[in-house]
GROMACS .gro file of C-alpha atoms in nm:
model
  458
    1UNK     CA    1   1.141   9.674  -1.951
    2UNK     CA    2   1.067   9.665  -2.322
    3UNK     CA    3   1.043   9.965  -2.552
    4UNK     CA    4   0.888   9.957  -2.897
    5UNK     CA    5   0.553   9.861  -3.049
    6UNK     CA    6   0.430   9.543  -3.219
    7UNK     CA    7   0.775   9.386  -3.204
    8UNK     CA    8   0.763   9.376  -2.823
    9UNK     CA    9   0.588   9.040  -2.814
   10UNK     CA   10   0.838   8.889  -3.056
   11UNK     CA   11   1.135   9.025  -2.861
   12UNK     CA   12   0.981   8.900  -2.537
   13UNK     CA   13   0.949   8.547  -2.678
   14UNK     CA   14   1.306   8.553  -2.806
   15UNK     CA   15   1.439   8.693  -2.480
   16UNK     CA   16   1.255   8.428  -2.279
   17UNK     CA   17   1.412   8.153  -2.491
   18UNK     CA   18   1.760   8.301  -2.454
   19UNK     CA   19   1.717   8.337  -2.078
   20UNK     CA   20   1.600   7.979  -2.050
   21UNK     CA   21   1.909   7.859  -2.235
   22UNK     CA   22   2.124   8.053  -1.989
   23UNK     CA   23   1.939   7.933  -1.680
   24UNK     CA   24   1.962   7.567  -1.786
   25UNK     CA   25   2.333   7.602  -1.858
   26UNK     CA   26   2.396   7.776  -1.526
   27UNK     CA   27   2.191   7.529  -1.320
   28UNK     CA   28   2.389   7.243  -1.480
   29UNK     CA   29   2.705   7.379  -1.318
   30UNK     CA   30   2.905   7.529  -1.605
   31UNK     CA   31   3.098   7.855  -1.590
   32UNK     CA   32   2.991   8.210  -1.673
   33UNK     CA   33   3.191   8.220  -1.997
   34UNK     CA   34   3.016   7.913  -2.134
   35UNK     CA   35   2.672   8.038  -2.025
   36UNK     CA   36   2.722   8.368  -2.207
   37UNK     CA   37   2.863   8.199  -2.516
   38UNK     CA   38   2.562   7.965  -2.546
   39UNK     CA   39   2.320   8.253  -2.497
   40UNK     CA   40   2.505   8.459  -2.756
   41UNK     CA   41   2.484   8.186  -3.020
   42UNK     CA   42   2.111   8.131  -2.985
   43UNK     CA   43   2.046   8.507  -2.959
   44UNK     CA   44   2.221   8.562  -3.290
   45UNK     CA   45   2.026   8.276  -3.450
   46UNK     CA   46   1.699   8.424  -3.322
   47UNK     CA   47   1.781   8.759  -3.484
   48UNK     CA   48   1.854   8.952  -3.166
   49UNK     CA   49   2.081   9.243  -3.252
   50UNK     CA   50   2.263   9.272  -2.921
   51UNK     CA   51   2.286   9.072  -2.599
   52UNK     CA   52   2.427   9.194  -2.270
   53UNK     CA   53   2.440   8.948  -1.981
   54UNK     CA   54   2.566   8.946  -1.626
   55UNK     CA   55   2.594   8.602  -1.465
   56UNK     CA   56   2.646   8.513  -1.100
   57UNK     CA   57   2.611   8.179  -0.923
   58UNK     CA   58   2.231   8.191  -0.896
   59UNK     CA   59   2.117   8.486  -1.110
   60UNK     CA   60   2.134   8.608  -1.468
   61UNK     CA   61   2.057   8.966  -1.572
   62UNK     CA   62   1.998   8.988  -1.948
   63UNK     CA   63   1.928   9.280  -2.180
   64UNK     CA   64   1.832   9.204  -2.540
   65UNK     CA   65   1.797   9.464  -2.815
   66UNK     CA   66   1.610   9.431  -3.143
   67UNK     CA   67   1.456   9.674  -3.395
   68UNK     CA   68   1.494   9.977  -3.170
   69UNK     CA   69   1.346   9.807  -2.865
   70UNK     CA   70   1.505   9.645  -2.565
   71UNK     CA   71   1.407   9.406  -2.288
   72UNK     CA   72   1.578   9.345  -1.953
   73UNK     CA   73   1.508   9.032  -1.753
   74UNK     CA   74   1.635   8.891  -1.426
   75UNK     CA   75   1.641   8.512  -1.398
   76UNK     CA   76   1.688   8.335  -1.065
   77UNK     CA   77   1.850   7.991  -1.078
   78UNK     CA   78   1.869   7.730  -0.799
   79UNK     CA   79   2.211   7.649  -0.657
   80UNK     CA   80   2.377   7.448  -0.937
   81UNK     CA   81   2.391   7.070  -0.928
   82UNK     CA   82   2.651   6.945  -1.175
   83UNK     CA   83   2.502   6.762  -1.474
   84UNK     CA   84   2.766   6.704  -1.742
   85UNK     CA   85   2.524   6.536  -1.981
   86UNK     CA   86   2.295   6.840  -1.975
   87UNK     CA   87   2.589   7.077  -2.031
   88UNK     CA   88   2.691   6.874  -2.336
   89UNK     CA   89   2.335   6.856  -2.473
   90UNK     CA   90   2.281   7.231  -2.431
   91UNK     CA   91   2.614   7.301  -2.599
   92UNK     CA   92   2.499   7.099  -2.900
   93UNK     CA   93   2.174   7.297  -2.914
   94UNK     CA   94   2.362   7.626  -2.913
   95UNK     CA   95   2.618   7.510  -3.170
   96UNK     CA   96   2.347   7.394  -3.411
   97UNK     CA   97   2.155   7.720  -3.386
   98UNK     CA   98   2.142   7.893  -3.727
   99UNK     CA   99   1.982   8.209  -3.864
  100UNK     CA  100   1.604   8.181  -3.885
  101UNK     CA  101   1.565   7.980  -3.567
  102UNK     CA  102   1.231   8.051  -3.401
  103UNK     CA  103   1.178   8.104  -3.029
  104UNK     CA  104   0.916   7.828  -3.021
  105UNK     CA  105   1.151   7.581  -3.190
  106UNK     CA  106   1.429   7.665  -2.945
  107UNK     CA  107   1.193   7.619  -2.652
  108UNK     CA  108   1.100   7.273  -2.785
  109UNK     CA  109   1.466   7.176  -2.807
  110UNK     CA  110   1.521   7.297  -2.451
  111UNK     CA  111   1.216   7.097  -2.340
  112UNK     CA  112   1.378   6.782  -2.475
  113UNK     CA  113   1.706   6.858  -2.301
  114UNK     CA  114   1.532   6.930  -1.970
  115UNK     CA  115   1.335   6.606  -1.998
  116UNK     CA  116   1.649   6.393  -2.033
  117UNK     CA  117   1.682   6.141  -1.754
  118UNK     CA  118   1.992   6.083  -1.550
  119UNK     CA  119   2.233   5.852  -1.730
  120UNK     CA  120   2.305   5.641  -1.424
  121UNK     CA  121   2.085   5.503  -1.145
  122UNK     CA  122   2.162   5.602  -0.787
  123UNK     CA  123   2.344   5.275  -0.720
  124UNK     CA  124   2.594   5.347  -0.998
  125UNK     CA  125   2.649   5.704  -0.875
  126UNK     CA  126   2.714   5.572  -0.523
  127UNK     CA  127   2.959   5.314  -0.663
  128UNK     CA  128   3.134   5.589  -0.860
  129UNK     CA  129   3.183   5.798  -0.546
  130UNK     CA  130   3.311   5.492  -0.360
  131UNK     CA  131   3.562   5.409  -0.635
  132UNK     CA  132   3.683   5.768  -0.654
  133UNK     CA  133   3.741   5.801  -0.279
  134UNK     CA  134   3.904   5.457  -0.251
  135UNK     CA  135   4.140   5.553  -0.533
  136UNK     CA  136   4.214   5.885  -0.367
  137UNK     CA  137   4.298   5.703  -0.043
  138UNK     CA  138   4.560   5.495  -0.224
  139UNK     CA  139   4.706   5.797  -0.403
  140UNK     CA  140   4.748   5.954  -0.058
  141UNK     CA  141   4.957   5.656   0.062
  142UNK     CA  142   4.669   5.452   0.202
  143UNK     CA  143   4.697   5.072   0.230
  144UNK     CA  144   4.427   4.834   0.112
  145UNK     CA  145   4.255   4.867   0.451
  146UNK     CA  146   4.225   5.243   0.418
  147UNK     CA  147   4.114   5.217   0.055
  148UNK     CA  148   3.841   4.967   0.142
  149UNK     CA  149   3.721   5.168   0.440
  150UNK     CA  150   3.726   5.497   0.247
  151UNK     CA  151   3.527   5.342  -0.037
  152UNK     CA  152   3.262   5.199   0.194
  153UNK     CA  153   3.240   5.523   0.390
  154UNK     CA  154   3.208   5.735   0.076
  155UNK     CA  155   2.930   5.508  -0.050
  156UNK     CA  156   2.736   5.563   0.274
  157UNK     CA  157   2.794   5.938   0.264
  158UNK     CA  158   2.695   5.971  -0.102
  159UNK     CA  159   2.379   5.768  -0.045
  160UNK     CA  160   2.278   5.999   0.239
  161UNK     CA  161   2.351   6.304   0.023
  162UNK     CA  162   2.131   6.173  -0.261
  163UNK     CA  163   1.847   6.086  -0.023
  164UNK     CA  164   1.853   6.422   0.155
  165UNK     CA  165   1.845   6.615  -0.173
  166UNK     CA  166   1.493   6.485  -0.231
  167UNK     CA  167   1.375   6.677   0.077
  168UNK     CA  168   1.516   7.005  -0.061
  169UNK     CA  169   1.706   7.082   0.257
  170UNK     CA  170   1.966   7.353   0.287
  171UNK     CA  171   2.268   7.241   0.087
  172UNK     CA  172   2.515   7.321   0.365
  173UNK     CA  173   2.319   7.099   0.604
  174UNK     CA  174   2.315   6.817   0.348
  175UNK     CA  175   2.692   6.841   0.299
  176UNK     CA  176   2.761   6.845   0.673
  177UNK     CA  177   2.535   6.545   0.737
  178UNK     CA  178   2.689   6.353   0.446
  179UNK     CA  179   3.037   6.426   0.584
  180UNK     CA  180   2.938   6.307   0.933
  181UNK     CA  181   2.790   5.989   0.783
  182UNK     CA  182   3.099   5.915   0.575
  183UNK     CA  183   3.338   5.969   0.866
  184UNK     CA  184   3.129   5.761   1.105
  185UNK     CA  185   3.118   5.484   0.844
  186UNK     CA  186   3.497   5.498   0.823
  187UNK     CA  187   3.531   5.454   1.198
  188UNK     CA  188   3.282   5.165   1.196
  189UNK     CA  189   3.475   5.003   0.909
  190UNK     CA  190   3.786   4.997   1.127
  191UNK     CA  191   3.607   4.791   1.392
  192UNK     CA  192   3.449   4.561   1.133
  193UNK     CA  193   3.784   4.492   0.966
  194UNK     CA  194   3.945   4.408   1.301
  195UNK     CA  195   3.658   4.176   1.384
  196UNK     CA  196   3.644   4.003   1.042
  197UNK     CA  197   4.021   3.984   0.977
  198UNK     CA  198   4.198   4.009   1.312
  199UNK     CA  199   4.526   3.870   1.179
  200UNK     CA  200   4.548   4.054   0.848
  201UNK     CA  201   4.388   4.389   0.920
  202UNK     CA  202   4.626   4.632   1.085
  203UNK     CA  203   4.477   4.941   1.251
  204UNK     CA  204   4.346   5.190   0.997
  205UNK     CA  205   4.542   5.511   0.974
  206UNK     CA  206   4.335   5.785   1.129
  207UNK     CA  207   4.417   6.047   0.868
  208UNK     CA  208   4.283   5.840   0.578
  209UNK     CA  209   3.923   5.916   0.669
  210UNK     CA  210   3.962   6.253   0.492
  211UNK     CA  211   3.962   6.057   0.164
  212UNK     CA  212   3.610   5.937   0.242
  213UNK     CA  213   3.465   6.288   0.206
  214UNK     CA  214   3.638   6.384  -0.119
  215UNK     CA  215   3.312   6.334  -0.310
  216UNK     CA  216   3.188   6.649  -0.132
  217UNK     CA  217   3.465   6.870  -0.273
  218UNK     CA  218   3.297   7.139  -0.490
  219UNK     CA  219   3.527   7.088  -0.788
  220UNK     CA  220   3.314   7.247  -1.059
  221UNK     CA  221   3.238   7.575  -0.877
  222UNK     CA  222   3.594   7.597  -0.744
  223UNK     CA  223   3.763   7.563  -1.082
  224UNK     CA  224   3.505   7.764  -1.277
  225UNK     CA  225   3.545   8.038  -1.015
  226UNK     CA  226   3.918   8.051  -1.082
  227UNK     CA  227   3.862   8.061  -1.458
  228UNK     CA  228   3.600   8.334  -1.430
  229UNK     CA  229   3.836   8.540  -1.215
  230UNK     CA  230   4.110   8.488  -1.473
  231UNK     CA  231   3.879   8.663  -1.722
  232UNK     CA  232   3.805   8.941  -1.469
  233UNK     CA  233   3.445   8.824  -1.437
  234UNK     CA  234   3.428   8.910  -1.069
  235UNK     CA  235   3.050   8.883  -1.035
  236UNK     CA  236   3.054   8.515  -1.122
  237UNK     CA  237   3.401   8.431  -0.994
  238UNK     CA  238   3.362   8.569  -0.643
  239UNK     CA  239   3.014   8.423  -0.592
  240UNK     CA  240   3.134   8.080  -0.703
  241UNK     CA  241   3.445   8.102  -0.487
  242UNK     CA  242   3.240   8.192  -0.179
  243UNK     CA  243   3.001   7.906  -0.252
  244UNK     CA  244   3.288   7.657  -0.288
  245UNK     CA  245   3.441   7.786   0.036
  246UNK     CA  246   3.114   7.745   0.227
  247UNK     CA  247   3.065   7.389   0.097
  248UNK     CA  248   3.422   7.300   0.194
  249UNK     CA  249   3.374   7.445   0.543
  250UNK     CA  250   3.049   7.250   0.589
  251UNK     CA  251   3.220   6.924   0.491
  252UNK     CA  252   3.519   6.998   0.712
  253UNK     CA  253   3.294   7.081   1.009
  254UNK     CA  254   3.115   6.748   0.975
  255UNK     CA  255   3.446   6.561   0.956
  256UNK     CA  256   3.588   6.757   1.249
  257UNK     CA  257   3.291   6.666   1.470
  258UNK     CA  258   3.356   6.295   1.415
  259UNK     CA  259   3.733   6.336   1.454
  260UNK     CA  260   3.682   6.529   1.780
  261UNK     CA  261   3.433   6.275   1.912
  262UNK     CA  262   3.661   5.977   1.846
  263UNK     CA  263   3.993   6.148   1.905
  264UNK     CA  264   4.118   6.103   1.547
  265UNK     CA  265   4.431   6.281   1.430
  266UNK     CA  266   4.473   6.431   1.080
  267UNK     CA  267   4.847   6.353   1.062
  268UNK     CA  268   5.011   6.265   0.731
  269UNK     CA  269   5.046   5.904   0.610
  270UNK     CA  270   5.392   5.771   0.532
  271UNK     CA  271   5.464   5.640   0.178
  272UNK     CA  272   5.398   5.270   0.117
  273UNK     CA  273   5.746   5.182  -0.007
  274UNK     CA  274   5.627   4.967  -0.300
  275UNK     CA  275   5.858   4.865  -0.590
  276UNK     CA  276   5.858   5.119  -0.874
  277UNK     CA  277   5.676   4.905  -1.133
  278UNK     CA  278   5.415   4.793  -0.882
  279UNK     CA  279   5.362   5.152  -0.774
  280UNK     CA  280   5.330   5.263  -1.136
  281UNK     CA  281   5.065   5.003  -1.215
  282UNK     CA  282   4.864   5.078  -0.903
  283UNK     CA  283   4.882   5.453  -0.960
  284UNK     CA  284   4.758   5.410  -1.317
  285UNK     CA  285   4.470   5.193  -1.198
  286UNK     CA  286   4.382   5.423  -0.907
  287UNK     CA  287   4.400   5.740  -1.117
  288UNK     CA  288   4.178   5.597  -1.391
  289UNK     CA  289   3.924   5.457  -1.144
  290UNK     CA  290   3.922   5.778  -0.942
  291UNK     CA  291   3.865   6.013  -1.235
  292UNK     CA  292   3.609   5.781  -1.393
  293UNK     CA  293   3.425   5.759  -1.062
  294UNK     CA  294   3.410   6.136  -1.029
  295UNK     CA  295   3.288   6.165  -1.389
  296UNK     CA  296   3.004   5.922  -1.318
  297UNK     CA  297   2.893   6.124  -1.014
  298UNK     CA  298   2.871   6.427  -1.247
  299UNK     CA  299   2.641   6.236  -1.486
  300UNK     CA  300   2.905   6.230  -1.761
  301UNK     CA  301   2.836   6.009  -2.066
  302UNK     CA  302   3.041   5.689  -2.051
  303UNK     CA  303   3.248   5.764  -2.361
  304UNK     CA  304   3.340   6.109  -2.233
  305UNK     CA  305   3.406   5.966  -1.885
  306UNK     CA  306   3.653   5.718  -2.033
  307UNK     CA  307   3.828   6.000  -2.220
  308UNK     CA  308   3.857   6.222  -1.913
  309UNK     CA  309   3.980   5.924  -1.706
  310UNK     CA  310   4.253   5.859  -1.962
  311UNK     CA  311   4.354   6.225  -1.964
  312UNK     CA  312   4.358   6.242  -1.586
  313UNK     CA  313   4.561   5.922  -1.555
  314UNK     CA  314   4.835   6.043  -1.790
  315UNK     CA  315   4.868   6.380  -1.616
  316UNK     CA  316   4.834   6.262  -1.255
  317UNK     CA  317   5.074   5.968  -1.277
  318UNK     CA  318   5.335   6.190  -1.438
  319UNK     CA  319   5.281   6.452  -1.165
  320UNK     CA  320   5.317   6.201  -0.882
  321UNK     CA  321   5.645   6.058  -1.012
  322UNK     CA  322   5.779   6.408  -1.076
  323UNK     CA  323   5.703   6.503  -0.714
  324UNK     CA  324   5.868   6.179  -0.597
  325UNK     CA  325   6.176   6.278  -0.796
  326UNK     CA  326   6.204   6.601  -0.599
  327UNK     CA  327   6.040   6.848  -0.837
  328UNK     CA  328   5.853   7.147  -0.698
  329UNK     CA  329   5.493   7.032  -0.625
  330UNK     CA  330   5.343   7.363  -0.740
  331UNK     CA  331   5.522   7.351  -1.076
  332UNK     CA  332   5.418   6.988  -1.113
  333UNK     CA  333   5.055   7.082  -1.050
  334UNK     CA  334   5.068   7.365  -1.305
  335UNK     CA  335   5.228   7.139  -1.567
  336UNK     CA  336   4.983   6.855  -1.503
  337UNK     CA  337   4.671   7.071  -1.533
  338UNK     CA  338   4.811   7.252  -1.836
  339UNK     CA  339   4.849   6.910  -1.998
  340UNK     CA  340   4.493   6.821  -1.893
  341UNK     CA  341   4.360   7.143  -2.047
  342UNK     CA  342   4.543   7.083  -2.375
  343UNK     CA  343   4.436   6.719  -2.399
  344UNK     CA  344   4.078   6.809  -2.303
  345UNK     CA  345   4.069   7.070  -2.579
  346UNK     CA  346   4.196   6.817  -2.832
  347UNK     CA  347   3.952   6.548  -2.719
  348UNK     CA  348   3.661   6.793  -2.700
  349UNK     CA  349   3.691   6.858  -3.073
  350UNK     CA  350   3.656   6.490  -3.152
  351UNK     CA  351   3.379   6.371  -2.921
  352UNK     CA  352   3.252   6.662  -2.928
  353UNK     CA  353   3.214   6.763  -2.564
  354UNK     CA  354   3.262   7.079  -2.360
  355UNK     CA  355   3.611   7.104  -2.221
  356UNK     CA  356   3.487   7.157  -1.866
  357UNK     CA  357   3.338   6.809  -1.836
  358UNK     CA  358   3.664   6.661  -1.963
  359UNK     CA  359   3.897   6.861  -1.743
  360UNK     CA  360   3.732   6.905  -1.401
  361UNK     CA  361   3.707   6.533  -1.303
  362UNK     CA  362   4.066   6.485  -1.417
  363UNK     CA  363   4.182   6.772  -1.194
  364UNK     CA  364   3.978   6.670  -0.888
  365UNK     CA  365   4.203   6.369  -0.823
  366UNK     CA  366   4.483   6.621  -0.753
  367UNK     CA  367   4.290   6.828  -0.496
  368UNK     CA  368   4.489   6.853  -0.167
  369UNK     CA  369   4.202   6.732   0.053
  370UNK     CA  370   4.415   6.616   0.347
  371UNK     CA  371   4.612   6.940   0.387
  372UNK     CA  372   4.293   7.146   0.349
  373UNK     CA  373   4.127   6.946   0.624
  374UNK     CA  374   4.433   6.974   0.852
  375UNK     CA  375   4.429   7.351   0.805
  376UNK     CA  376   4.063   7.377   0.896
  377UNK     CA  377   4.103   7.153   1.202
  378UNK     CA  378   4.399   7.360   1.320
  379UNK     CA  379   4.194   7.677   1.276
  380UNK     CA  380   3.904   7.531   1.478
  381UNK     CA  381   4.151   7.417   1.746
  382UNK     CA  382   4.302   7.768   1.758
  383UNK     CA  383   4.640   7.652   1.632
  384UNK     CA  384   4.730   7.939   1.396
  385UNK     CA  385   5.077   7.810   1.305
  386UNK     CA  386   4.957   7.473   1.173
  387UNK     CA  387   4.653   7.637   1.017
  388UNK     CA  388   4.874   7.878   0.824
  389UNK     CA  389   5.124   7.608   0.724
  390UNK     CA  390   4.868   7.359   0.593
  391UNK     CA  391   4.642   7.629   0.454
  392UNK     CA  392   4.922   7.781   0.248
  393UNK     CA  393   5.012   7.438   0.108
  394UNK     CA  394   4.651   7.363   0.012
  395UNK     CA  395   4.589   7.709  -0.132
  396UNK     CA  396   4.909   7.698  -0.334
  397UNK     CA  397   4.815   7.365  -0.494
  398UNK     CA  398   4.459   7.479  -0.573
  399UNK     CA  399   4.587   7.801  -0.732
  400UNK     CA  400   4.842   7.602  -0.931
  401UNK     CA  401   4.572   7.364  -1.057
  402UNK     CA  402   4.352   7.653  -1.171
  403UNK     CA  403   4.651   7.833  -1.325
  404UNK     CA  404   4.731   7.530  -1.539
  405UNK     CA  405   4.379   7.521  -1.683
  406UNK     CA  406   4.390   7.896  -1.749
  407UNK     CA  407   4.727   7.864  -1.925
  408UNK     CA  408   4.589   7.588  -2.147
  409UNK     CA  409   4.295   7.810  -2.242
  410UNK     CA  410   4.523   8.101  -2.323
  411UNK     CA  411   4.740   7.878  -2.543
  412UNK     CA  412   4.444   7.749  -2.745
  413UNK     CA  413   4.176   8.020  -2.724
  414UNK     CA  414   4.245   8.376  -2.852
  415UNK     CA  415   3.946   8.511  -2.656
  416UNK     CA  416   4.136   8.443  -2.333
  417UNK     CA  417   4.419   8.681  -2.423
  418UNK     CA  418   4.200   8.955  -2.571
  419UNK     CA  419   3.911   9.173  -2.462
  420UNK     CA  420   3.578   9.009  -2.381
  421UNK     CA  421   3.392   8.901  -2.697
  422UNK     CA  422   3.055   9.040  -2.806
  423UNK     CA  423   2.822   8.762  -2.703
  424UNK     CA  424   2.565   8.821  -2.979
  425UNK     CA  425   2.832   8.800  -3.249
  426UNK     CA  426   3.018   8.486  -3.150
  427UNK     CA  427   3.240   8.364  -3.439
  428UNK     CA  428   3.159   8.028  -3.590
  429UNK     CA  429   3.358   7.740  -3.449
  430UNK     CA  430   3.492   7.423  -3.606
  431UNK     CA  431   3.275   7.228  -3.363
  432UNK     CA  432   2.970   7.427  -3.475
  433UNK     CA  433   3.043   7.368  -3.843
  434UNK     CA  434   3.088   6.994  -3.791
  435UNK     CA  435   2.759   6.971  -3.605
  436UNK     CA  436   2.581   7.170  -3.875
  437UNK     CA  437   2.716   6.936  -4.141
  438UNK     CA  438   2.605   6.636  -3.937
  439UNK     CA  439   2.255   6.786  -3.923
  440UNK     CA  440   2.252   6.843  -4.300
  441UNK     CA  441   2.309   7.218  -4.269
  442UNK     CA  442   2.609   7.244  -4.497
  443UNK     CA  443   2.605   7.619  -4.550
  444UNK     CA  444   2.959   7.760  -4.518
  445UNK     CA  445   3.023   7.945  -4.192
  446UNK     CA  446   2.956   8.318  -4.194
  447UNK     CA  447   3.294   8.393  -4.038
  448UNK     CA  448   3.589   8.165  -4.124
  449UNK     CA  449   3.803   8.324  -3.853
  450UNK     CA  450   3.940   8.066  -3.608
  451UNK     CA  451   3.705   8.068  -3.311
  452UNK     CA  452   3.780   8.207  -2.969
  453UNK     CA  453   3.601   7.911  -2.812
  454UNK     CA  454   3.680   7.644  -3.070
  455UNK     CA  455   3.764   7.392  -2.807
  456UNK     CA  456   3.412   7.363  -2.678
  457UNK     CA  457   3.534   7.557  -2.376
  458UNK     CA  458   3.503   7.570  -2.006
   0.00000   0.00000   0.00000
């Protein structure tokens, strides 16, 4: 509730604008740290003296204080759907916010951001999912048959997911139905390939169908959950982690139903045995196509998508050859994602773009989807030994991936090795100053201290 007199209406308008900034950021899929940072910047520009915010997956509780009065609001947000273009646009709005900004002007800017159309038509998004899953099938030792089938199956599953979203169904049901569709399409592809190319098409490996549902992996909430937990933001971190777990279980249940119905086995696929230079070229191509495809499904601008695909290719190819050479897979995962975080921070300063939309697609290509699925199938089949074995492998890799991103943040962002910042008094960043100069606002920054979130952050 608000306390005060004639300033109540002004504080209410400012608080509404700040809350809307936070709700748009949160619904676009970004992490709690970034939501609070954006709200803090615009709150300071609006003249709010203090901002206190608590962010979960679907709610924001905000208290704003100004001229002896205060206002507390609770904002409910739908379950996030990742929109990288909106995250980037909202970041630019917050970075350009300067003292004297009015609540009405901020609301107009947010109106323009909210009215932005999707960058890609549905057909392109479906093609991106297909390319990503086909590339993932190859990186998991699939032959051209498995890659083709996984791509076609992922396209069918993604199309069903997009269509069902229009009916506003429960998200777990949508994920499960999309997984069933993708796996059924994979099985059908096996029969079609045998019929069309009886001499050339060998039987498809049964385990490769797990690659067809990789587009359902909740990469953004999973990685942002780990980063929020690394900052001891348990409200946001735990809610995101539970959400990611539920989505993964829904996808695995759909895949398991098809595997059980057709008697498919989630066994591992043997390496292809290709010459080193051929393998290198194909891994580069698959890594780039896979990361770029994931970026497109997240509505990432093409220039940023190309940058994140390049970053992901460098890190993933190096990781794969290091694992082939006998290095510890967990250490390789940590090193690869640390490199991704550092390169994403460097690239984010130059595009500019938030680090999260540069790093998450690049990391997704490393997700241990096959071992995760094998663990869940073993658990459903009441095989605790295999469930524990595969589950520990999958969990170790996921933790290693998140640890690498956290290490990169700690190496480049002082706020990650210090106490939580005061959100209303966020220091000026180099990215903010460059955007202000581009907009003709060439006033020197109020605080020349190197920023805690200078990298455009996750």
